[in-house]
Amino acid sequence: MLNIGIRAHDIENLPLEELGQEVAGKGLTSVQLALSKSLEGVNTELGSLSPGFARYVANAFAKHNVQIAVLGCYFNMIHPDLDERRKGMERFKEHIRFAKDFGCSIVATETGNVNPEIFYTEENFKEEPFLEVVESVSELVKEAEKFGVIVGIEAGVNHPIYSPKVMKRLLDSINSNNLQVILDPVNLLTIDTYQNQEEIFQEAMDLFGDRVVILHAKDFTIENNQLVPTAVGKGLLNYEYIIKEIKKKKPFINILLEETKEPFIEESIAYLRGK
């Protein structure tokens, strides 16, 4: 039995009250919730959160037995504009403080980019961006330790934490169990490496499988010599291999669909269950 959920904003244009019902109706058990993307017309800016707000949102999902598995608070933690960086840091820390009121224990982000926009550049792979990430993540983890919450960090080739080895180095640099991993197998692949996808996934599981708290599920195709994300089951990712490993090492882990919208959601769920 797989424990499958979805990014809430991939179910589009529904008010909060109907969102939980829609998610549960598809046989999904959980969501990754990015407040600014799912609560249109509600102030979710820095300083807006409170226990009351958090409980209200949590209850809307709990009514339908849907867990808020992750609060997504993705931002550029090494933004070259220090004011922007600080704003992102404070917003993430605010999510940490109220995570438990959302009935959630994980707040998640990727590790940013040396540029204001997030794109692939090998400038990210230098030592300085890595050390800046360590500084930012350390600060977030210190806040998380106070509130008994997990900082979930997601690696990806468009970021300074771009490979299993570098993720392991980050975990070793910040000695805290309040730091855990969101694993997205597609994010670790490039046009040059996707044919070794099983080895790369296996390396991640060998290096820090014990620290993986969420599996992100999307797929990819190749177009114009580039990896293009697509709905689960519509691409080249070897899900048979991944599901076999995950079931063995991480029973009932939240598997959260990404890049999977209508009309493909039911099909993708059936595809994963079939594997």
Coordinates of C-alpha atoms in Angstrom, one line a residue, residues 75-228:
F75 CA 12.9 30.6 -1.5
N76 CA 16.3 31.5 -2.6
M77 CA 18.4 31.1 0.6
I78 CA 21.5 32.5 -1.0
H79 CA 19.8 35.4 -2.9
P80 CA 22.4 38.0 -4.0
D81 CA 20.1 40.7 -2.6
L82 CA 20.6 40.3 1.2
D83 CA 17.3 42.0 2.0
E84 CA 15.4 39.5 -0.2
R85 CA 17.4 36.7 1.4
R86 CA 16.5 37.9 4.9
K87 CA 12.8 38.2 4.0
G88 CA 12.8 34.6 2.8
M89 CA 14.6 33.4 5.9
E90 CA 12.2 35.2 8.2
R91 CA 9.2 33.8 6.3
F92 CA 10.5 30.3 6.5
K93 CA 11.1 30.8 10.3
E94 CA 7.6 32.0 10.7
H95 CA 6.4 28.7 9.0
I96 CA 8.5 26.8 11.5
R97 CA 7.0 28.5 14.5
F98 CA 3.4 27.6 13.4
A99 CA 4.0 24.3 11.7
K100 CA 2.7 22.2 14.6
D101 CA -0.6 24.3 14.5
F102 CA -1.0 23.1 10.9
G103 CA -0.6 19.6 12.2
C104 CA 2.6 19.4 10.2
S105 CA 6.2 18.7 11.2
I106 CA 8.1 19.5 8.0
V107 CA 8.9 22.9 6.4
A108 CA 10.6 22.5 3.1
T109 CA 12.7 24.4 0.5
E110 CA 15.4 23.9 -2.1
T111 CA 18.8 25.7 -1.7
G112 CA 18.5 28.6 -4.0
N113 CA 20.8 30.0 -6.7
V114 CA 23.7 32.4 -7.0
N115 CA 21.4 34.4 -9.3
P116 CA 18.0 36.0 -8.3
E117 CA 16.3 33.6 -10.7
I118 CA 16.6 29.8 -10.3
F119 CA 18.3 28.1 -13.3
Y120 CA 21.1 25.7 -14.1
T121 CA 24.6 27.3 -13.7
E122 CA 27.8 25.6 -12.6
E123 CA 28.5 28.8 -10.6
N124 CA 26.3 27.1 -8.0
F125 CA 28.7 24.3 -7.6
K126 CA 31.6 26.3 -6.2
E127 CA 32.6 26.3 -2.6
E128 CA 31.3 29.7 -1.7
P129 CA 27.6 29.1 -2.5
F130 CA 27.8 25.8 -0.6
L131 CA 29.1 27.6 2.5
E132 CA 26.4 30.2 2.2
V133 CA 23.8 27.4 2.1
V134 CA 25.3 25.9 5.2
E135 CA 25.0 29.3 7.0
S136 CA 21.4 29.7 5.9
V137 CA 20.3 26.2 6.7
S138 CA 22.1 26.3 10.1
E139 CA 20.0 29.4 11.1
L140 CA 16.8 27.7 10.0
V141 CA 17.6 24.5 11.8
K142 CA 18.4 26.4 15.0
E143 CA 14.9 27.8 14.9
A144 CA 13.4 24.4 14.0
E145 CA 15.1 22.8 17.1
K146 CA 13.3 25.3 19.4
F147 CA 9.9 24.3 18.0
G148 CA 10.5 20.5 17.5
V149 CA 10.1 20.9 13.7
I150 CA 12.0 19.4 10.7
V151 CA 13.7 21.5 8.0
G152 CA 13.3 19.5 4.8
I153 CA 15.9 20.3 2.2
E154 CA 15.5 19.2 -1.4
A155 CA 18.5 18.8 -3.7
G156 CA 18.5 19.6 -7.4
V157 CA 20.9 20.3 -10.2
N158 CA 19.7 24.0 -10.4
H159 CA 21.0 24.6 -6.9
P160 CA 24.2 24.5 -4.8
I161 CA 23.0 21.2 -3.2
Y162 CA 23.0 19.4 -6.5
S163 CA 24.0 15.8 -6.0
P164 CA 23.7 13.0 -3.4
K165 CA 27.3 13.5 -2.3
V166 CA 26.8 17.3 -1.7
M167 CA 23.6 16.6 0.2
K168 CA 25.5 14.2 2.4
R169 CA 28.1 16.9 3.0
L170 CA 25.4 19.3 4.0
L171 CA 24.0 16.8 6.5
D172 CA 27.4 16.2 7.9
S173 CA 28.1 19.9 8.1
I174 CA 25.0 20.6 10.2
N175 CA 24.9 18.0 12.9
S176 CA 21.2 18.0 13.7
N177 CA 18.3 15.6 13.4
N178 CA 16.0 18.5 12.8
L179 CA 17.5 18.6 9.3
Q180 CA 16.1 15.9 7.0
V181 CA 15.8 15.3 3.2
I182 CA 13.0 15.7 0.6
L183 CA 14.1 13.3 -2.1
D184 CA 13.1 14.2 -5.7
P185 CA 14.8 11.7 -8.0
V186 CA 14.2 13.7 -11.2
N187 CA 15.8 16.8 -9.7
L188 CA 19.1 15.0 -9.5
L189 CA 19.3 14.2 -13.2
T190 CA 20.7 16.0 -16.2
I191 CA 20.7 15.3 -19.9
D192 CA 24.2 13.7 -19.4
T193 CA 23.3 11.5 -16.4
Y194 CA 19.6 10.4 -16.8
Q195 CA 20.7 7.1 -18.2
N196 CA 22.4 6.3 -14.9
Q197 CA 19.3 7.2 -12.9
E198 CA 19.1 4.0 -10.9
E199 CA 22.7 4.4 -9.7
I200 CA 22.1 8.0 -8.7
F201 CA 18.9 7.1 -6.8
Q202 CA 20.7 4.2 -5.1
E203 CA 23.6 6.5 -4.2
A204 CA 21.2 8.9 -2.5
M205 CA 19.5 6.0 -0.6
D206 CA 22.9 4.6 0.5
L207 CA 24.2 7.9 1.6
F208 CA 21.2 9.3 3.5
G209 CA 18.2 7.0 3.0
D210 CA 17.7 7.1 6.8
R211 CA 17.2 10.9 6.6
V212 CA 14.6 10.9 3.7
V213 CA 11.2 12.1 5.1
I214 CA 9.3 12.7 1.8
L215 CA 9.5 11.3 -1.7
H216 CA 8.5 13.7 -4.5
A217 CA 7.1 12.0 -7.5
K218 CA 7.2 13.5 -11.0
D219 CA 8.5 12.2 -14.3
F220 CA 10.5 13.6 -17.2
T221 CA 10.9 13.4 -21.0
I222 CA 13.7 14.6 -23.3
E223 CA 12.9 17.5 -25.6
N224 CA 15.5 19.5 -27.6
N225 CA 18.3 17.8 -25.6
Q226 CA 16.8 18.9 -22.3
L227 CA 15.0 17.2 -19.4
V228 CA 11.4 18.4 -19.3

